[in-house]
CSV table of C-alpha atoms in Angstrom, one decimal:
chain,number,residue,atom,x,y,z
A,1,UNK,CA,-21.7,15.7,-18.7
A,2,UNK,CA,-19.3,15.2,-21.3
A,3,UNK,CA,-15.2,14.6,-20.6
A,4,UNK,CA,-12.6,16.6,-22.4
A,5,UNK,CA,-10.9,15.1,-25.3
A,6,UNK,CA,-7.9,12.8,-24.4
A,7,UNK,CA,-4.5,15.2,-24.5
A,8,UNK,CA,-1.9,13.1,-26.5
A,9,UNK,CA,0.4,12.9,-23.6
A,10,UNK,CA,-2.9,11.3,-22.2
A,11,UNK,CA,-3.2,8.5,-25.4
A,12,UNK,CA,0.2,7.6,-24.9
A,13,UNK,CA,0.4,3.7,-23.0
A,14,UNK,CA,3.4,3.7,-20.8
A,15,UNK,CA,5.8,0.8,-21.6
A,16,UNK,CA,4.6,-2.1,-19.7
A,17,UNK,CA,1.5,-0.8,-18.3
A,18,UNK,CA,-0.7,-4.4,-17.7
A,19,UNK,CA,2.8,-6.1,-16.7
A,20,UNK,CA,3.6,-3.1,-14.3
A,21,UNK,CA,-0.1,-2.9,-12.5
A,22,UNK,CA,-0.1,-6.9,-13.1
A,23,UNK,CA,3.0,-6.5,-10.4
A,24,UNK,CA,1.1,-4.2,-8.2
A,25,UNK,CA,-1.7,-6.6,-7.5
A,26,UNK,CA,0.9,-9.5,-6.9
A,27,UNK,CA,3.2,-7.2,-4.1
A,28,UNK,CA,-0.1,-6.3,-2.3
A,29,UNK,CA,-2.2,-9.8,-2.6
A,30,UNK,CA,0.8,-11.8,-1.4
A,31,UNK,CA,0.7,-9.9,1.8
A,32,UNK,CA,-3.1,-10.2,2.1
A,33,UNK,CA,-2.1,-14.1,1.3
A,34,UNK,CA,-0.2,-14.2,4.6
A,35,UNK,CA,-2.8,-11.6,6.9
A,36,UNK,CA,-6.0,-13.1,6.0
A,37,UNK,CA,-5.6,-16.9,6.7
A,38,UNK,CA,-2.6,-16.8,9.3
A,39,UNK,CA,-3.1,-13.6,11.4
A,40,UNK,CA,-5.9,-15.4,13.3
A,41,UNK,CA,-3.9,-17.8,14.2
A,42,UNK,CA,-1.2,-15.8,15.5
A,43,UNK,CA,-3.4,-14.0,17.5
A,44,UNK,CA,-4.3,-17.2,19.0
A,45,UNK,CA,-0.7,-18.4,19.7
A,46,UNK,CA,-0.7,-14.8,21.7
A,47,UNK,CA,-3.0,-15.8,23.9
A,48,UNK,CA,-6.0,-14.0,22.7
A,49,UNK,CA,-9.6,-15.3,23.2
A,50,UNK,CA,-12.3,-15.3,20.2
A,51,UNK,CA,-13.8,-12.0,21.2
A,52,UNK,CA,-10.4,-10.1,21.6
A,53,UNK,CA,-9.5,-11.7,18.2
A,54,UNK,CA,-12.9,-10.2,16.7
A,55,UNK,CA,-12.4,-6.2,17.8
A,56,UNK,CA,-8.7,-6.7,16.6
A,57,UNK,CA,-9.5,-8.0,13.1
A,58,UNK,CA,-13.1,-5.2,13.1
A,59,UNK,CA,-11.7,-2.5,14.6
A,60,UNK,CA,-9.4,-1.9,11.7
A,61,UNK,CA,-12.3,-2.6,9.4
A,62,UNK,CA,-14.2,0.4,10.9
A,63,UNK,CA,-11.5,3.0,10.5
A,64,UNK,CA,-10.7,2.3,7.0
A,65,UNK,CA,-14.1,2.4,6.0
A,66,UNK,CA,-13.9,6.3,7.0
A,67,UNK,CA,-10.4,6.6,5.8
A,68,UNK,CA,-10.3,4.7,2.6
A,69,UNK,CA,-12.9,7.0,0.8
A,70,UNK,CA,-11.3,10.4,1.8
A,71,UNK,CA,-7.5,9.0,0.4
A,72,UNK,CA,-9.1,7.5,-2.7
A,73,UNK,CA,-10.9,11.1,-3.4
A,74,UNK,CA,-7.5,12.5,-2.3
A,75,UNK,CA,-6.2,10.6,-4.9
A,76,UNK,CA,-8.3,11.9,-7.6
A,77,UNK,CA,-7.2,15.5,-7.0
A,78,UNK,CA,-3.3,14.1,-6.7
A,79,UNK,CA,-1.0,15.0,-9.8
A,80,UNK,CA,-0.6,11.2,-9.9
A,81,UNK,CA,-2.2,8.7,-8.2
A,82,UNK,CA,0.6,6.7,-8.0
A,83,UNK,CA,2.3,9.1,-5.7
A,84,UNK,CA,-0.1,8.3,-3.5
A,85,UNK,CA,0.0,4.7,-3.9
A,86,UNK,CA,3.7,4.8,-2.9
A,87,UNK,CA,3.2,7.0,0.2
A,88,UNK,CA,0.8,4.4,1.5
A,89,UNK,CA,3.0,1.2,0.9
A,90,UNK,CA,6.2,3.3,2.4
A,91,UNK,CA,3.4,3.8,6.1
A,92,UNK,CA,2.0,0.9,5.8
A,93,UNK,CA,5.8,-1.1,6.0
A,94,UNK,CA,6.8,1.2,8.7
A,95,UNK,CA,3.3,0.7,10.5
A,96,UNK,CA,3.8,-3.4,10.3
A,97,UNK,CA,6.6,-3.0,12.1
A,98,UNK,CA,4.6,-2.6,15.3
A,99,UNK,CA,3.9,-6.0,15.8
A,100,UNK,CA,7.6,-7.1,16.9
A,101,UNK,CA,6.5,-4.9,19.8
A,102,UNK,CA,5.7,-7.7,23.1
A,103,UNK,CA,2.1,-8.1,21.8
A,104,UNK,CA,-0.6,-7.0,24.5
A,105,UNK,CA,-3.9,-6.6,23.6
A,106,UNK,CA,-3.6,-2.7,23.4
A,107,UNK,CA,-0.5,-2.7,21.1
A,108,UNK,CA,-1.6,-5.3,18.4
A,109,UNK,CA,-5.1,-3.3,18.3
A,110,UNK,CA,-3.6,0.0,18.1
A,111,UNK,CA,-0.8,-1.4,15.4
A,112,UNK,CA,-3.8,-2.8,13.5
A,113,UNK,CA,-5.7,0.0,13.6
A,114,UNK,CA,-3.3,2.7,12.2
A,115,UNK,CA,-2.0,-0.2,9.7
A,116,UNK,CA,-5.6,-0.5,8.2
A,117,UNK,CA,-5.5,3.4,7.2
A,118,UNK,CA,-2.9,2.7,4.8
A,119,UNK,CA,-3.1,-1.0,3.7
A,120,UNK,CA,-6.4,-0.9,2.9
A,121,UNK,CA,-6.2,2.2,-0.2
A,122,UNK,CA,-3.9,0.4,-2.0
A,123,UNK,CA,-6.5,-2.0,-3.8
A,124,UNK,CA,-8.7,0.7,-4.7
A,125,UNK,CA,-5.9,2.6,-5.5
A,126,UNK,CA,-4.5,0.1,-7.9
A,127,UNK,CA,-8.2,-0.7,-9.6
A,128,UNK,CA,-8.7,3.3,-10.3
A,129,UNK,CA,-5.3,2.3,-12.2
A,130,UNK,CA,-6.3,-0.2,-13.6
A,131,UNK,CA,-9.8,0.9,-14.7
A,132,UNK,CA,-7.9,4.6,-16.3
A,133,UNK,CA,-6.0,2.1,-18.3
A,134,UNK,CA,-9.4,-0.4,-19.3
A,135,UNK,CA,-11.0,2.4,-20.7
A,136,UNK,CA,-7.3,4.6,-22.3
A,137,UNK,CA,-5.5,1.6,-24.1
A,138,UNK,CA,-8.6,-1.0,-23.9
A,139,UNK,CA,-6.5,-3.0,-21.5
A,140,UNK,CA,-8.1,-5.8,-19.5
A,141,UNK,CA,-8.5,-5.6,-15.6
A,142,UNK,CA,-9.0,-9.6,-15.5
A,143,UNK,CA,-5.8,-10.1,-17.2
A,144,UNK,CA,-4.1,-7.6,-14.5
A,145,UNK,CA,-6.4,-8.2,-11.8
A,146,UNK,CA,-5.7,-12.3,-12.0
A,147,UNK,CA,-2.0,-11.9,-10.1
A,148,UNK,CA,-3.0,-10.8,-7.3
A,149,UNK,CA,-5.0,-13.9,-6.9
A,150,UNK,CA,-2.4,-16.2,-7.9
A,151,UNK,CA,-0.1,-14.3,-5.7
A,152,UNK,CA,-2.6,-15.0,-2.8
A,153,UNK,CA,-2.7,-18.3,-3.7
A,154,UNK,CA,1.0,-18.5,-3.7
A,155,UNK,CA,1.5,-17.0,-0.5
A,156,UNK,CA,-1.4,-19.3,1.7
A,157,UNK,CA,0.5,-22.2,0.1
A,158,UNK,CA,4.3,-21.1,1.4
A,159,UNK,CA,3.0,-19.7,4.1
A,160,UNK,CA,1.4,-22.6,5.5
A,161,UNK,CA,4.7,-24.9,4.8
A,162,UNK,CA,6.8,-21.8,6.5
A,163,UNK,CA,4.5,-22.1,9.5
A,164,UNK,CA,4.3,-26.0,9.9
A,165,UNK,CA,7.9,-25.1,10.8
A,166,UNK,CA,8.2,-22.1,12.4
A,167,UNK,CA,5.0,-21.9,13.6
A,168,UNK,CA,2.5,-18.9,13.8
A,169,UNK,CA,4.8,-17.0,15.8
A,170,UNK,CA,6.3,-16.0,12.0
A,171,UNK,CA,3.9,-14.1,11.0
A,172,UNK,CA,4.5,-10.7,11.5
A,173,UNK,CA,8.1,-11.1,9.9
A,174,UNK,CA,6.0,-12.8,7.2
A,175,UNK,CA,3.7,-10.1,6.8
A,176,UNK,CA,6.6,-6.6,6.8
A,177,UNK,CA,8.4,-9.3,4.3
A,178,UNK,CA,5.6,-8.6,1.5
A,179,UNK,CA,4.7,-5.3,2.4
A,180,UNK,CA,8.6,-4.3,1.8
A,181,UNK,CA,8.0,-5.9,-1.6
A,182,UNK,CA,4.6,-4.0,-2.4
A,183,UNK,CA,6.9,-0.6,-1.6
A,184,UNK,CA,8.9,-1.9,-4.7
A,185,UNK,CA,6.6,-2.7,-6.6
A,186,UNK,CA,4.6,0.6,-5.7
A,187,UNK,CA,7.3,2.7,-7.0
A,188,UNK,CA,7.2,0.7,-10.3
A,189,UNK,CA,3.3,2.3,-10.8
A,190,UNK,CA,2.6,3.8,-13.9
A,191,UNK,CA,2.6,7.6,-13.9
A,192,UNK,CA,-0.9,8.4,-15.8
A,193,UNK,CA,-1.6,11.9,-14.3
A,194,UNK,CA,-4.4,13.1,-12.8
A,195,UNK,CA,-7.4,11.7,-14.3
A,196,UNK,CA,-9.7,13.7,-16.8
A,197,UNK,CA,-12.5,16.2,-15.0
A,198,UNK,CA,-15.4,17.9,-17.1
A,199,UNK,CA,-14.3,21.4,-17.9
A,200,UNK,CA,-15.8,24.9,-17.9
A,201,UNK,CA,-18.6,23.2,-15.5
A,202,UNK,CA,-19.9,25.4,-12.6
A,203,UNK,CA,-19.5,24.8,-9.4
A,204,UNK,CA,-23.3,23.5,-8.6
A,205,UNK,CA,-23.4,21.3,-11.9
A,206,UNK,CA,-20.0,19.4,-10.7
A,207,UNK,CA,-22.2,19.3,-7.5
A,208,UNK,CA,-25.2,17.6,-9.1
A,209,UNK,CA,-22.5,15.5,-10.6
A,210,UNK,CA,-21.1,14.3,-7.3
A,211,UNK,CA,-24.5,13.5,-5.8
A,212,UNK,CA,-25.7,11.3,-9.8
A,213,UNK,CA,-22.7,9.2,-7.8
A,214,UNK,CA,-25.2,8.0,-4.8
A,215,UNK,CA,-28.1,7.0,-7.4
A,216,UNK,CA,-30.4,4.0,-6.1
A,217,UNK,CA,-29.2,1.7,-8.5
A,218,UNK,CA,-25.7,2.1,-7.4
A,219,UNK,CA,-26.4,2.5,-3.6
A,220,UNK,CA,-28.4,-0.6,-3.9
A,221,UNK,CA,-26.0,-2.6,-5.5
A,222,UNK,CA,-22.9,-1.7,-3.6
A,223,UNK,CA,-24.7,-2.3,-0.3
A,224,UNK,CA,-26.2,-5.6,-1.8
A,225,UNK,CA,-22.2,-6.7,-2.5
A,226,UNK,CA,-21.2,-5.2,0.6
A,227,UNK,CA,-23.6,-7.9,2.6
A,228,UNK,CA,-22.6,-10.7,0.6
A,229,UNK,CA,-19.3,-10.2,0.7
A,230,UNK,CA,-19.4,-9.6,4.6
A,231,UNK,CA,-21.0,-12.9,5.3
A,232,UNK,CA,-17.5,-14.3,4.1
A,233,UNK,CA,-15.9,-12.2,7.9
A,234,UNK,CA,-17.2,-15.6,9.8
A,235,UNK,CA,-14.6,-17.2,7.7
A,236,UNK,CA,-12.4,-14.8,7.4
A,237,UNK,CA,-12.1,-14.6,11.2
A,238,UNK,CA,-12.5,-18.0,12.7
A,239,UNK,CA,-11.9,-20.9,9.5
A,240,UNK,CA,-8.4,-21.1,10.3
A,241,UNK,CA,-8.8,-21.4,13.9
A,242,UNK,CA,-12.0,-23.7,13.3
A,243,UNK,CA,-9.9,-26.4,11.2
A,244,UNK,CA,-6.9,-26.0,13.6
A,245,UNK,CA,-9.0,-27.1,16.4
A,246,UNK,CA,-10.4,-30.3,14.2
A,247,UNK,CA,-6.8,-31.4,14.0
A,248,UNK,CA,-5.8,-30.0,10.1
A,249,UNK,CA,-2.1,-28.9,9.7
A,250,UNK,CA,-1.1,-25.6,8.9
A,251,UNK,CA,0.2,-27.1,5.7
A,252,UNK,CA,-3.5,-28.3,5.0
A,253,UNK,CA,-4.9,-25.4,6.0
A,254,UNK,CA,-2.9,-23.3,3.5
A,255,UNK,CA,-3.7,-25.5,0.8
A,256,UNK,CA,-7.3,-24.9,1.8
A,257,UNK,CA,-7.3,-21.3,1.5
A,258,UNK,CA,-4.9,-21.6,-1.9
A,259,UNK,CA,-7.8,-23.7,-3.8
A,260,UNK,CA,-10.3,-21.3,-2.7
A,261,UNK,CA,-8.1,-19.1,-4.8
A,262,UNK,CA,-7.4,-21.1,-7.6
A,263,UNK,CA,-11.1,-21.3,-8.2
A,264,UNK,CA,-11.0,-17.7,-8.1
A,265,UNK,CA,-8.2,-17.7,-10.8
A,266,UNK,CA,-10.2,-19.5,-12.7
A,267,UNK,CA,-13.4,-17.7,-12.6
A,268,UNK,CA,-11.3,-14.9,-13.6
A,269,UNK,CA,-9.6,-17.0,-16.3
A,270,UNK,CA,-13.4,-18.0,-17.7
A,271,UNK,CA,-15.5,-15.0,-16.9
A,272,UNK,CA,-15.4,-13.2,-20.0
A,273,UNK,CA,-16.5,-16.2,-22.1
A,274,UNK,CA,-18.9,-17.3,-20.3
A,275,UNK,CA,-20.5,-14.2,-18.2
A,276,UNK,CA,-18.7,-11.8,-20.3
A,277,UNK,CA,-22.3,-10.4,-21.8
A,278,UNK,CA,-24.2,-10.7,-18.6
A,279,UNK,CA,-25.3,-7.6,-16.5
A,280,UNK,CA,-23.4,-6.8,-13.5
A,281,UNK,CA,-26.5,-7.5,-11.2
A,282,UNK,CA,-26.8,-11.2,-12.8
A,283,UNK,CA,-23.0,-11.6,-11.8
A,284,UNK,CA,-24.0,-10.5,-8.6
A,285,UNK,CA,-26.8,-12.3,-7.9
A,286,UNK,CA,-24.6,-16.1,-8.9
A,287,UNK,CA,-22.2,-14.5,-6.6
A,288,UNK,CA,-25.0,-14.2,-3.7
A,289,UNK,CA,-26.3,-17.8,-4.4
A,290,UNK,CA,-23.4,-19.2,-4.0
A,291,UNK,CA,-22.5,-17.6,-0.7
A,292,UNK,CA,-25.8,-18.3,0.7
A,293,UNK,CA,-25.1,-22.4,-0.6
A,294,UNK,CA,-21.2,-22.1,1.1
A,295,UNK,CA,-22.5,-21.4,4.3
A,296,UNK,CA,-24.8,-23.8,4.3
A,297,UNK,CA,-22.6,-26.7,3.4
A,298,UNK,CA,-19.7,-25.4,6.1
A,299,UNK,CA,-21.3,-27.0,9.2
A,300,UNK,CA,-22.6,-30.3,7.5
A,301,UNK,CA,-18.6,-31.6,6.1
A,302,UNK,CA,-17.5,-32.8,9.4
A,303,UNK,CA,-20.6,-34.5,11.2
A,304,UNK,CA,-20.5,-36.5,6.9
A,305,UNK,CA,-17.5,-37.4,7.6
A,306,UNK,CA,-16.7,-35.9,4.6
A,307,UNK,CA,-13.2,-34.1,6.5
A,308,UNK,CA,-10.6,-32.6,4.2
A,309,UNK,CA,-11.7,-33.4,0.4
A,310,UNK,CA,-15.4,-32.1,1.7
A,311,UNK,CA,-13.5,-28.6,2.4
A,312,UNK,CA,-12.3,-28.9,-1.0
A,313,UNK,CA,-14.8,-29.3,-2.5
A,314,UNK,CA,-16.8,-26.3,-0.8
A,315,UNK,CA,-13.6,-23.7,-0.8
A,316,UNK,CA,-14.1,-24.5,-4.7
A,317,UNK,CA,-17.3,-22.1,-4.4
A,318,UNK,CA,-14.8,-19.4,-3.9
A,319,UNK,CA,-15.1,-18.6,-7.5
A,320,UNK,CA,-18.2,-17.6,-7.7
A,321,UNK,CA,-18.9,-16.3,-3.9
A,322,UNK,CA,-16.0,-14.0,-4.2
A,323,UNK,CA,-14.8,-14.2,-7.5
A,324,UNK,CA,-17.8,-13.1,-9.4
A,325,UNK,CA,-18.6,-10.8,-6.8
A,326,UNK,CA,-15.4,-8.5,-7.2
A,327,UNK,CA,-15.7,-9.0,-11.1
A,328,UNK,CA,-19.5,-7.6,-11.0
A,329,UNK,CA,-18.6,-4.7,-8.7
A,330,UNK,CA,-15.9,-3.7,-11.2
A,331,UNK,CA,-18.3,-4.3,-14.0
A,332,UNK,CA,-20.5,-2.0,-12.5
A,333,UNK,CA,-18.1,0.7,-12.3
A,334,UNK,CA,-16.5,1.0,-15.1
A,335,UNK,CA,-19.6,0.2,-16.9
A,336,UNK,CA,-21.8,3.1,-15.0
A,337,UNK,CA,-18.9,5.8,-13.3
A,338,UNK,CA,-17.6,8.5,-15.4
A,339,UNK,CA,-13.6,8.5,-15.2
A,340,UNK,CA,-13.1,11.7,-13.5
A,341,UNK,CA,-15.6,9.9,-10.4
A,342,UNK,CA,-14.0,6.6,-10.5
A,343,UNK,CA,-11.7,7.2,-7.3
A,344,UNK,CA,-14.4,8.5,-5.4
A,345,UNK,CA,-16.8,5.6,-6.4
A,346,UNK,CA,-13.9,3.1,-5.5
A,347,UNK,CA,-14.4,4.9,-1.9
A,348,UNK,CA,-18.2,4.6,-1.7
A,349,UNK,CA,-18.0,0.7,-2.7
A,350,UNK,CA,-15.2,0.7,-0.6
A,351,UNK,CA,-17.0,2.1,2.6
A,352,UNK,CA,-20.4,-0.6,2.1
A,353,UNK,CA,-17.6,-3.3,1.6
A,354,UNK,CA,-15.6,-2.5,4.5
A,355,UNK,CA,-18.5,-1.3,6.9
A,356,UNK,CA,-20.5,-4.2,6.3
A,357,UNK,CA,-17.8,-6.7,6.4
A,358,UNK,CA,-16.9,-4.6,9.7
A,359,UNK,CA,-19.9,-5.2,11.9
A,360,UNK,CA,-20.1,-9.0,10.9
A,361,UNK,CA,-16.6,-10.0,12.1
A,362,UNK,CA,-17.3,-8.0,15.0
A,363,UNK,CA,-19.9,-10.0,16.1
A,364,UNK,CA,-18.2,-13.0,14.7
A,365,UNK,CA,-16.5,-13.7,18.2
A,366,UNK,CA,-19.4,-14.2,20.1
A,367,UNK,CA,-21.1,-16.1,17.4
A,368,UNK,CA,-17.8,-18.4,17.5
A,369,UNK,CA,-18.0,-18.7,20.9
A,370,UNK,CA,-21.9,-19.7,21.3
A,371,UNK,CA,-22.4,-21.5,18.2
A,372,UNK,CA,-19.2,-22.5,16.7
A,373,UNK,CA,-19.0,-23.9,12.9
A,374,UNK,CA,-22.7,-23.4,12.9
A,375,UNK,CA,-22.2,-19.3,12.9
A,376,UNK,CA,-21.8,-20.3,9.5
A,377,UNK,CA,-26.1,-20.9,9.3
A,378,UNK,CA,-26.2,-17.0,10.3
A,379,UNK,CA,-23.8,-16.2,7.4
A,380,UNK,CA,-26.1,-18.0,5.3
A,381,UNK,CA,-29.3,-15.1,6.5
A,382,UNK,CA,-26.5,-12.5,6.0
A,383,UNK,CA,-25.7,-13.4,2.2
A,384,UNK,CA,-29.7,-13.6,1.8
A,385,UNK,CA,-30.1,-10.0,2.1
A,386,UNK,CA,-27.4,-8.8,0.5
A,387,UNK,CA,-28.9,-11.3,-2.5
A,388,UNK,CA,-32.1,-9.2,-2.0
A,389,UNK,CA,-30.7,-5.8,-2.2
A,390,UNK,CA,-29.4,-7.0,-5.7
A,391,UNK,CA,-32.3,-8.1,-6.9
A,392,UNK,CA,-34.0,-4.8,-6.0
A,393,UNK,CA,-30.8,-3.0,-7.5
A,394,UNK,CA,-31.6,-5.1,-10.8
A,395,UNK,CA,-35.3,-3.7,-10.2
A,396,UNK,CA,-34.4,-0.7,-10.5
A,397,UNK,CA,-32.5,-0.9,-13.1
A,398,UNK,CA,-35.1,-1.9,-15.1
A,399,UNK,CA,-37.6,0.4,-14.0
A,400,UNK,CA,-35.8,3.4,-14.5
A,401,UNK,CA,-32.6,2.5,-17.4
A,402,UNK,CA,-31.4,6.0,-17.9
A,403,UNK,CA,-31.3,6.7,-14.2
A,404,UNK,CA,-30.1,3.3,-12.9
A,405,UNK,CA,-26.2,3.7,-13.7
A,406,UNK,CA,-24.1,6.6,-12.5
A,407,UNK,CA,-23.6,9.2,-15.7
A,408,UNK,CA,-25.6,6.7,-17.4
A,409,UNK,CA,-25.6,7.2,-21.4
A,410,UNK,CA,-23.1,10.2,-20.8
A,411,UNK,CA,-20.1,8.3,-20.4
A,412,UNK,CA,-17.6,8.3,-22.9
A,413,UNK,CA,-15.0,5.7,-23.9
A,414,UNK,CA,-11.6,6.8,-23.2
């Protein structure tokens, strides 16, 4: 199905487009660089147990896998999807606010429930951004895509040194601090206008469009990533907490979680002279045995004796665990999704992501709470299958090349 032509209003870069999205990614990672490692641990200093912990950090992950989707579409019918970026940064401020409420289990789960329906868009949000400017002005989403990691990695380290202070009761003001900055930064979006839809197409043939989306190569290989990515909720969840208990500072502990990142930096940094060539389902599958050989390694650093440098050296497979894994699912996209589609596939990755990563730290609780570090050997089975849903993606592939991809030799460069 072939696009319309570019309008010239349409082949016109706004002024500082990669430095404006580049800004984007920073505001809404540096928050993420406070939630992810830190928010554990101030559920802990409130008195929660493992399991309550795990429904308050799933629940929010099995909302936005149903509401995520529906606002990315949404977005791709907007007149700009930066409007709709800045609507979900203003709620999701407002929202965070919730947690200077006394924190009882019912409040912090509600709070983190309606938060997750607008924090979690604005990734995907950004990326279908991003991805409208990849393919109009040949930009590069690594290049853009790099400072949100470095502002992760930024945040985990101040973080951590705020904490050692203040302790973990600073979180929330921590957290409303960098969502009030990804509100600026949201209103700084480029305006690109609605993106480009096939015209004079009838209703059904837009319809046979929207179901090329769900092909099996593409269901396969965003489920495949979904899994491997989940098996990183046991982390997610319970790391911090883990290392707390072994006696690391928070200090330590944000240092930890910044070199994971700076290994992601530099996968970014490297990937397209090294993997640049490679096939999205090769990236993935590096990606998958890497997570399976992470997990394996978690439980064995303490009983070596290896303590902190051992953590090191295994939060340095970050880069290709999770670094190649979110370069190959954008790969995949932009390589395989025609423009008009790419909100809506943001939204389908977006659901096997979240979902999958949604029933593992669910469960992670009780796995913490039977089996400790060595939940981590489960994670290890967890990665394996998503490792084997790429494989049969990459099968498929094969198989059947002009079916595999979604649009597949129909896409046009834009």
């Amino acid at each position: 199905m072939s696009l319309p032509p570019l309008q010239p209003e349409q082949r016109i870069k706004p002024p500082g487009f990669e430095l404006r999205i580049s800004l984007i990614y920073g505001a809404i990672f540096a928050s993420l660089g406070i939630h992810l490692p830190y928010f554990p641990l101030w559920l802990e200093a409130e008195g929660f147990n493992a399991e309550q912990i795990g429904v308050i950090l799933a629940a929010p992950m099995f909302v936005r896998v149903i509401t995520t989707p529906v606002i990315s579409a949404m977005a791709d019918r907007a007149r700009d999807r930066a409007n709709i970026l800045v609507a979900v940064s203003l709620a999701s401020l407002a929202l965070s606010l919730g947690y200077f409420v006394p924190a009882s289990y019912g409040v912090v789960l509600a709070i983190s429930v309606l938060l997750a329906i607008v924090w979690a868009p604005q990734v995907p949000l950004t990326d279908s951004l991003a991805l409208s400017g990849v393919r109009r002005f040949r930009s590069s989403y690594t290049a853009m895509r790099i400072w949100g990691s470095l502002a992760f990695l930024l945040a985990s380290v101040v973080g951590g040194a705020i904490l050692s202070v203040l302790s973990a009761l600073a979180v929330p003001a921590m957290i409303s601090t960098g969502l009030a900055i990804a509100c600026i930064a949201a209103f700084l979006a480029p305006r690109l206008g609605p993106p480009r839809r096939p015209a004079g197409v009838a209703g059904a043939a837009v319809l046979a469009s929207s179901t090329r989306l769900f092909g099996l190569y593409f269901m396969l290989f965003v489920a495949g990533t979904g899994i491997i990515n989940a098996s990183h909720g046991f982390m997610f969840a319970f790391v911090s907490i883990y290392w707390k208990g072994i006696g690391l500072g928070d200090t330590t502990i944000g240092a930890l979680w910044a070199w994971a990142v700076v290994a992601e930096v530099v996968a970014f940094l490297v990937f397209n002279r090294i993997l640049g060539r490679v096939s999205a389902t090769t990236v993935m599958m590096i990606a998958g045995f890497a997570a399976i050989l992470r997990w394996l390694a978690y439980p064995l650093i303490e009983p070596a004796g290896l303590g902190v440098f051992g953590f090191f050296v295994v939060q340095s497979l970050h880069a290709l665990s999770t670094g190649l894994l979110l370069i190959g699912l954008q790969k995949m996209i932009s390589e395989t999704v025609p423009e008009e589609r790419t909100g809506a596939a943001q939204g389908v990755a977006f659901f096997a992501v979240g979902f999958s990563m949604a029933v593992v730290t669910l469960g992670s609780g009780p796995l913490y709470e039977r089996l400790g570090i060595d939940g981590f050997y489960v994670m290890a089975v967890v990665a394996a299958l998503g490792l084997a849903l790429i494989a049969a993606a990459s099968l498929s592939q094969r198989n059947h090349p002009h079916k595999s991809g979604v649009g597949g030799d129909t896409i046009e460069p834009s």
